[in-house]
CSV table of C-alpha atoms in Angstrom, one decimal:
chain,number,residue,atom,x,y,z
E,1,MET,CA,248.8,42.1,19.5
E,2,HIS,CA,248.0,38.8,21.3
E,3,LEU,CA,245.7,36.3,19.7
E,4,THR,CA,243.2,34.5,21.9
E,5,ALA,CA,240.9,31.4,21.7
E,6,GLU,CA,238.0,33.8,21.5
E,7,ASP,CA,239.5,35.5,18.4
E,8,ILE,CA,239.7,32.2,16.7
E,9,ALA,CA,236.2,31.2,17.7
E,10,ARG,CA,234.7,34.5,16.5
E,11,ALA,CA,236.6,34.2,13.2
E,12,ILE,CA,235.3,30.7,12.6
E,13,ILE,CA,231.7,31.4,13.6
E,14,LYS,CA,231.5,33.8,10.6
E,15,LEU,CA,232.0,30.9,8.2
E,16,PRO,CA,228.7,29.8,6.6
E,17,LYS,CA,227.3,26.6,7.9
E,18,ASP,CA,225.5,25.7,4.6
E,19,ARG,CA,228.7,24.7,2.8
E,20,GLN,CA,231.5,22.2,3.0
E,21,TYR,CA,235.2,23.1,3.7
E,22,HIS,CA,238.2,21.4,2.1
E,23,TYR,CA,241.4,20.5,3.9
E,24,ILE,CA,244.5,22.4,3.0
E,25,ASN,CA,246.1,19.4,1.4
E,26,PRO,CA,244.3,19.1,-2.0
E,27,ARG,CA,244.8,15.3,-2.0
E,28,THR,CA,242.6,14.9,1.0
E,29,ARG,CA,239.1,13.8,-0.1
E,30,THR,CA,237.4,14.3,3.3
E,31,VAL,CA,235.4,17.5,3.7
E,32,ILE,CA,234.3,19.4,6.8
E,33,SER,CA,230.9,20.8,7.8
E,34,LEU,CA,230.7,23.4,10.5
E,35,VAL,CA,227.9,22.5,13.0
E,36,ASP,CA,228.2,25.0,15.9
E,37,VAL,CA,230.6,27.4,17.5
E,38,VAL,CA,230.1,28.1,21.2
E,39,LEU,CA,231.2,31.6,22.2
E,40,PRO,CA,233.3,33.0,23.7
E,41,GLU,CA,236.1,30.4,23.5
E,42,GLY,CA,234.5,27.3,22.0
E,43,PRO,CA,234.1,24.4,21.8
E,44,ILE,CA,233.5,24.1,18.0
E,45,VAL,CA,231.4,21.2,16.7
E,46,ILE,CA,232.1,19.8,13.2
E,47,LYS,CA,231.3,16.8,11.0
E,48,ARG,CA,233.5,15.1,8.5
E,49,CYS,CA,232.8,12.8,5.7
E,50,ASN,CA,234.5,11.4,2.5
E,51,PRO,CA,232.0,11.7,-0.4
E,52,SER,CA,234.3,9.6,-2.6
E,53,LYS,CA,233.5,6.6,-0.3
E,54,GLY,CA,229.8,7.3,-0.3
E,55,GLU,CA,229.8,9.0,3.1
E,56,SER,CA,227.5,11.9,3.9
E,57,PHE,CA,227.2,14.5,6.6
E,58,SER,CA,223.7,13.2,7.4
E,59,THR,CA,225.2,10.0,8.9
E,60,ALA,CA,228.5,11.5,10.2
E,61,SER,CA,229.0,11.9,14.0
E,62,ASP,CA,229.6,15.2,15.7
E,63,LEU,CA,233.3,15.9,16.5
E,64,THR,CA,234.4,18.5,19.0
E,65,ILE,CA,237.3,21.0,18.8
E,66,SER,CA,238.0,21.9,22.4
E,67,THR,CA,238.6,25.2,24.1
E,68,GLN,CA,242.0,23.8,25.2
E,69,MET,CA,242.9,23.1,21.5
E,70,LEU,CA,241.9,26.7,20.5
E,71,TRP,CA,244.1,28.1,23.3
E,72,ARG,CA,247.1,26.0,22.2
E,73,VAL,CA,246.8,27.3,18.7
E,74,ALA,CA,246.2,30.9,19.8
E,75,ASN,CA,249.3,30.9,22.1
E,76,ALA,CA,251.4,29.5,19.2
E,77,LEU,CA,250.4,32.2,16.7
E,78,SER,CA,252.0,35.6,16.4
E,79,SER,CA,251.5,38.2,13.7
E,80,GLN,CA,253.6,37.5,10.5
E,81,GLN,CA,255.2,34.3,11.9
E,82,PRO,CA,254.6,31.0,10.1
E,83,VAL,CA,253.5,28.2,12.5
E,84,ASN,CA,253.4,24.5,11.8
E,85,LEU,CA,250.2,23.4,13.7
E,86,ASP,CA,251.0,19.8,13.3
E,87,ARG,CA,254.1,20.4,15.5
E,88,VAL,CA,252.1,22.5,17.9
E,89,LEU,CA,249.3,20.0,18.4
E,90,GLY,CA,251.3,16.8,17.7
E,91,ALA,CA,249.2,13.7,17.9
E,92,SER,CA,247.1,15.1,20.8
E,93,TYR,CA,244.0,15.9,18.7
E,94,ASN,CA,242.4,14.0,15.9
E,95,THR,CA,240.6,17.2,14.7
E,96,ARG,CA,243.8,19.3,14.4
E,97,SER,CA,243.8,19.3,10.5
E,98,ALA,CA,240.1,20.2,10.5
E,99,LEU,CA,240.7,23.2,12.8
E,100,GLU,CA,243.7,24.2,10.7
E,101,ALA,CA,241.5,24.1,7.6
E,102,LEU,CA,238.7,26.2,9.2
E,103,ILE,CA,241.2,28.8,10.4
E,104,ALA,CA,242.7,29.0,6.9
E,105,HIS,CA,239.3,29.8,5.4
E,106,THR,CA,239.0,32.9,7.6
E,107,PRO,CA,240.3,36.2,6.2
E,108,GLN,CA,243.3,36.9,8.5
E,109,PHE,CA,245.0,33.6,8.1
E,110,TYR,CA,247.0,32.3,5.1
E,111,THR,CA,248.8,29.1,4.3
E,112,CYS,CA,252.5,29.3,3.4
E,113,TYR,CA,255.4,26.9,2.8
E,114,PRO,CA,258.5,28.6,4.2
E,115,GLY,CA,261.9,27.3,3.0
E,116,ARG,CA,263.4,24.4,4.9
E,117,ILE,CA,267.2,24.2,5.5
E,118,GLU,CA,268.4,20.7,4.7
E,119,VAL,CA,272.0,19.6,5.5
E,120,GLN,CA,273.4,16.6,3.8
E,121,ASN,CA,277.2,15.7,3.9
E,122,SER,CA,278.1,19.3,4.9
E,123,SER,CA,276.1,20.6,2.0
E,124,THR,CA,273.2,23.0,2.8
E,125,GLN,CA,270.2,23.4,0.6
E,126,VAL,CA,267.0,25.3,1.0
E,127,LYS,CA,264.0,23.3,-0.1
E,128,ARG,CA,260.2,24.0,-0.1
E,129,GLY,CA,259.1,23.4,3.5
E,130,HIS,CA,256.1,22.0,5.2
E,131,LYS,CA,252.7,23.5,5.4
E,132,HIS,CA,252.4,26.4,7.9
E,133,ILE,CA,249.7,28.8,8.9
E,134,ILE,CA,250.5,32.5,9.1
E,135,TRP,CA,248.4,35.2,10.8
E,136,VAL,CA,248.3,38.5,8.8
E,137,PRO,CA,245.8,40.7,10.6
E,138,ASP,CA,246.5,43.8,8.5
E,139,LYS,CA,246.0,42.1,5.1
E,140,PRO,CA,242.7,40.1,5.1
E,141,HIS,CA,242.0,37.9,2.1
E,142,GLU,CA,238.6,37.0,0.6
E,143,ASP,CA,236.2,35.2,2.9
E,144,ASN,CA,235.7,31.4,2.9
E,145,LYS,CA,238.8,30.7,0.8
E,146,ILE,CA,242.2,29.1,1.5
E,147,VAL,CA,244.8,31.5,0.2
E,148,GLU,CA,248.5,30.8,0.0
E,149,ILE,CA,250.9,33.6,0.7
E,150,GLU,CA,254.6,33.7,-0.2
E,151,SER,CA,256.9,33.5,2.8
E,152,LYS,CA,260.6,34.6,2.7
E,153,VAL,CA,261.2,32.9,6.0
E,154,VAL,CA,263.6,30.0,6.1
E,155,ILE,CA,263.3,27.5,8.9
E,156,SER,CA,265.9,25.2,10.3
E,157,GLU,CA,263.9,22.4,12.0
E,158,VAL,CA,265.7,21.4,15.2
E,159,PRO,CA,264.7,18.2,16.9
E,160,THR,CA,262.9,18.8,20.2
E,161,LYS,CA,263.0,16.8,23.3
E,162,GLU,CA,259.7,15.7,24.7
E,163,VAL,CA,258.8,16.3,28.4
E,164,VAL,CA,258.3,12.9,30.0
E,165,TYR,CA,257.0,12.4,33.6
E,166,GLU,CA,257.4,9.1,35.4
E,167,SER,CA,254.6,7.6,37.4
E,168,LEU,CA,253.5,9.2,40.7
E,169,GLU,CA,252.4,7.7,44.0
E,170,PHE,CA,250.0,9.8,46.1
E,171,PRO,CA,249.3,9.5,49.8
E,172,GLU,CA,245.6,9.5,50.6
E,173,LEU,CA,243.9,12.3,48.6
E,174,PRO,CA,241.7,14.8,50.4
E,175,PRO,CA,237.9,14.1,49.9
E,176,GLY,CA,236.7,15.3,46.6
E,177,GLU,CA,240.1,15.7,44.9
E,178,GLU,CA,240.3,14.0,41.6
E,179,ILE,CA,243.4,11.9,40.9
E,180,GLU,CA,243.9,13.2,37.3
E,181,VAL,CA,243.7,16.8,38.5
E,182,LYS,CA,246.3,16.1,41.3
E,183,ARG,CA,248.5,14.3,38.9
E,184,ARG,CA,248.7,17.2,36.4
E,185,HIS,CA,249.2,19.7,39.2
E,186,THR,CA,252.1,17.6,40.6
E,187,GLN,CA,253.7,17.2,37.1
E,188,ILE,CA,253.9,21.0,36.8
E,189,GLN,CA,255.4,21.2,40.3
E,190,ILE,CA,258.0,18.6,39.3
E,191,ALA,CA,258.8,20.6,36.1
E,192,LEU,CA,259.2,23.8,38.2
E,193,LEU,CA,261.5,21.8,40.6
E,194,LYS,CA,263.7,20.5,37.7
E,195,ILE,CA,263.8,24.0,36.1
E,196,GLY,CA,264.9,25.5,39.4
E,197,LYS,CA,267.6,22.8,39.8
E,198,SER,CA,268.9,23.7,36.3
E,199,LEU,CA,269.0,27.4,37.2
E,200,ASP,CA,270.9,26.6,40.5
E,201,PHE,CA,267.9,27.5,42.7
E,202,LYS,CA,266.7,25.7,45.8
E,203,THR,CA,262.9,24.9,45.7
E,204,TRP,CA,260.3,24.9,48.3
E,205,ILE,CA,257.4,22.5,47.6
E,206,ALA,CA,254.1,22.9,49.5
E,207,ASN,CA,254.0,21.0,52.8
E,208,ASN,CA,251.0,19.0,51.7
E,209,ASP,CA,252.7,17.8,48.5
E,210,LYS,CA,256.2,16.9,49.9
E,211,GLY,CA,255.1,13.3,50.6
E,212,ILE,CA,254.2,12.5,47.0
E,213,ILE,CA,256.5,9.8,45.6
E,214,TYR,CA,258.3,10.4,42.3
E,215,GLN,CA,261.1,8.2,40.9
E,216,GLY,CA,260.9,6.1,44.1
E,217,LYS,CA,261.5,9.1,46.5
E,218,ARG,CA,259.2,11.6,48.3
E,219,LEU,CA,259.4,15.0,46.6
E,220,VAL,CA,261.1,16.4,49.7
E,221,GLU,CA,263.9,13.9,49.3
E,222,HIS,CA,264.8,15.1,45.8
E,223,ASP,CA,268.0,17.1,45.3
E,224,GLY,CA,267.4,20.8,45.6
E,225,VAL,CA,264.2,20.6,47.6
E,226,ILE,CA,264.0,22.5,50.9
E,227,GLU,CA,263.0,20.4,53.8
E,228,ASP,CA,262.2,23.1,56.3
E,229,LEU,CA,261.2,26.6,55.1
E,230,SER,CA,261.9,28.2,58.5
E,231,ARG,CA,265.6,27.1,58.2
E,232,GLU,CA,266.2,29.1,55.1
E,233,ALA,CA,268.4,32.1,56.1
E,234,LEU,CA,266.0,34.6,54.6
E,235,MET,CA,263.0,33.1,56.2
E,236,GLY,CA,264.7,32.9,59.6
E,237,LEU,CA,264.4,36.7,59.7
E,238,TYR,CA,260.7,36.6,59.0
E,239,PRO,CA,259.0,33.8,61.0
E,240,LYS,CA,255.5,34.9,60.0
E,241,ALA,CA,256.5,34.7,56.4
E,242,ALA,CA,257.8,31.2,56.9
E,243,ARG,CA,254.5,30.1,58.3
E,244,ALA,CA,252.5,31.9,55.5
E,245,GLY,CA,254.6,30.1,52.9
E,246,LEU,CA,254.0,26.6,54.0
E,247,LEU,CA,251.2,25.8,51.6
E,248,ILE,CA,252.5,27.8,48.6
E,249,ASP,CA,253.1,25.3,45.7
E,250,CYS,CA,256.6,26.4,44.7
E,251,ILE,CA,259.1,29.0,45.9
E,252,TRP,CA,262.5,29.4,44.3
E,253,PHE,CA,265.5,30.5,46.4
E,254,LYS,CA,268.8,31.7,45.1
E,255,GLY,CA,271.5,31.8,47.7
E,256,ASP,CA,270.6,33.3,51.0
E,257,LYS,CA,269.2,36.7,49.8
E,258,LEU,CA,267.0,36.2,46.7
E,259,ILE,CA,263.6,34.7,46.0
E,260,PRO,CA,263.4,34.7,42.2
E,261,ALA,CA,259.8,33.5,42.1
E,262,VAL,CA,256.8,32.6,44.3
E,263,MET,CA,254.4,30.4,42.3
E,264,GLU,CA,251.0,29.0,42.7
E,265,VAL,CA,249.9,26.2,40.4
E,266,GLU,CA,246.2,26.5,39.7
E,267,HIS,CA,244.9,23.6,37.6
E,268,THR,CA,241.2,23.6,38.3
E,269,THR,CA,241.0,25.4,41.7
E,270,GLY,CA,239.9,29.0,42.0
E,271,ILE,CA,242.5,31.5,40.9
E,272,THR,CA,241.8,33.6,44.0
E,273,SER,CA,242.9,30.9,46.5
E,274,GLY,CA,246.4,30.9,45.0
E,275,LEU,CA,246.5,34.7,44.8
E,276,ASP,CA,245.3,35.0,48.5
E,277,ARG,CA,248.1,32.6,49.6
E,278,MET,CA,250.7,34.6,47.7
E,279,LYS,CA,249.4,37.9,49.1
E,280,ASN,CA,249.5,36.6,52.7
E,281,PHE,CA,253.1,35.6,52.1
E,282,PHE,CA,253.8,38.9,50.4
E,283,ASP,CA,252.5,40.9,53.3
E,284,GLN,CA,254.8,39.2,55.7
E,285,LEU,CA,258.0,40.0,53.8
E,286,PRO,CA,259.9,43.2,53.1
E,287,GLU,CA,259.8,44.4,49.5
E,288,LEU,CA,262.2,42.0,47.8
E,289,ALA,CA,263.8,43.1,44.6
E,290,GLN,CA,263.7,40.5,41.8
E,291,THR,CA,260.9,38.5,43.3
E,292,ARG,CA,258.2,37.5,40.8
E,293,TRP,CA,254.7,36.6,42.0
E,294,VAL,CA,253.4,34.0,39.5
E,295,ILE,CA,250.2,32.1,38.8
E,296,VAL,CA,251.0,29.0,36.8
E,297,ALA,CA,247.9,27.7,35.0
E,298,PRO,CA,246.7,26.0,31.8
E,299,ASP,CA,247.0,28.1,28.7
E,300,GLU,CA,243.3,28.3,28.3
E,301,ASP,CA,242.9,30.0,31.7
E,302,ARG,CA,245.1,33.0,30.7
E,303,GLU,CA,242.2,35.5,30.5
E,304,ARG,CA,240.7,34.3,33.8
E,305,VAL,CA,244.1,34.7,35.6
E,306,ILE,CA,244.7,38.1,34.2
E,307,LYS,CA,241.2,39.3,35.2
E,308,GLU,CA,241.6,38.1,38.8
E,309,ALA,CA,245.3,39.3,39.1
E,310,ARG,CA,244.3,42.8,38.0
E,311,LYS,CA,242.1,43.3,41.1
E,312,GLN,CA,243.2,46.1,43.3
E,313,SER,CA,243.8,43.8,46.3
E,314,TYR,CA,246.6,42.0,44.4
E,315,ALA,CA,248.1,45.0,42.5
E,316,ALA,CA,251.1,45.4,44.7
E,317,MET,CA,252.4,42.0,43.7
E,318,ASN,CA,252.5,42.8,40.0
E,319,VAL,CA,251.4,39.2,39.3
E,320,ARG,CA,252.7,37.3,36.3
E,321,PHE,CA,251.1,34.5,34.3
E,322,LEU,CA,253.1,31.4,33.4
E,323,SER,CA,251.3,29.0,31.1
E,324,TYR,CA,251.7,25.2,31.4
E,325,SER,CA,253.1,25.2,27.8
E,326,SER,CA,255.7,27.7,28.8
E,327,VAL,CA,256.7,25.7,31.9
E,328,GLU,CA,257.1,22.6,29.7
E,329,GLU,CA,259.0,24.5,27.0
E,330,LEU,CA,261.4,25.8,29.6
E,331,TYR,CA,261.7,22.4,31.2
E,332,SER,CA,262.5,20.9,27.8
E,333,LEU,CA,265.2,23.5,27.2
E,334,CYS,CA,266.7,22.9,30.7
E,335,GLN,CA,267.0,19.2,29.9
E,336,ARG,CA,269.3,20.1,26.9
E,337,ARG,CA,271.2,23.2,28.1
E,338,ASN,CA,273.0,24.5,31.1
E,339,PHE,CA,271.3,27.8,32.1
E,340,SER,CA,272.9,28.1,35.6
E,341,GLU,CA,275.1,31.0,34.5
E,342,LEU,CA,272.3,33.1,33.0
E,343,PRO,CA,270.9,36.1,34.9
E,344,VAL,CA,267.8,35.4,36.9
E,345,SER,CA,265.8,37.7,34.7
E,346,PHE,CA,266.0,35.1,32.0
E,347,ILE,CA,262.9,33.4,33.4
E,348,GLU,CA,260.8,36.5,32.7
E,349,SER,CA,260.9,35.8,29.0
E,350,PHE,CA,258.5,32.9,29.7
E,351,MET,CA,256.1,34.9,31.8
E,352,GLU,CA,253.5,37.5,31.0
E,353,ARG,CA,252.7,40.5,33.3
E,354,CYS,CA,249.1,40.7,34.2
E,355,LEU,CA,249.0,44.5,34.8
């Protein structure tokens, strides 16, 4: 069972708006008022105030919990698995604890404090851990209450490595293209390039993106990037395919016979444009085993990608969805581990089939 942003929004909209909600931490004096929930996937509007300081909701400003935030939480939660939302959301959102509190007041979500493994001088102890949220859909609790449930899970908290992108320099942007949109699109391409390098793949970057400068070099000048698609041994056999692939955002090649993945990064553009480019490329190639046809998009676009990819015209590609968060999770892992000896199928664990 997969949780969605809509599931969270529909759970929270059932909370009464004529009452105040406390944070999970009982020492927090601030309280929350639910103002509005926009269906299907948010945003959620709230107010916060601290009555102990003489504050009231009547003078408090509206605060927004975005659809993107709901999707990040939804993608992190799995049935019966404790999740530390502070780690999921980091410092990215100043309403993260408020969202956590509202979720905890709904019947299918509990708070828990799984054991935390602590190692000191080769001695291991299990101590009470940090606050987590756990989704228990088959055991709902009383409405509008925060309920703690016992967890027998023990967590060893391993430090993670952040994904860091250096600055980018763009040639002249096409009319109407926003710099921030292009920057995020390119960051994901760079992550895919670096992942491919770690997996011992060569990477094709779309012709119109190869001139972007990263770390003082054009993307086409980076190690592992293919300069001329038509010169790849596999593409030399199919010149129409080589032409059809020129504007595809990212294609991974392994040796001279395998294409592990063909990927279109869709940040704000229509999903169908990327699907159409992949389908054109697909039609010019023989049926290649182990080729994955992938739409890479923000987590909150998952439902839209799946809906479009299920259309009959794209069914033959058996499209997969790869979220931005999964790309960056894999990129972070590749920065710390050598995955070059793993089977190509390893990458499938980060993708979701749309059919």
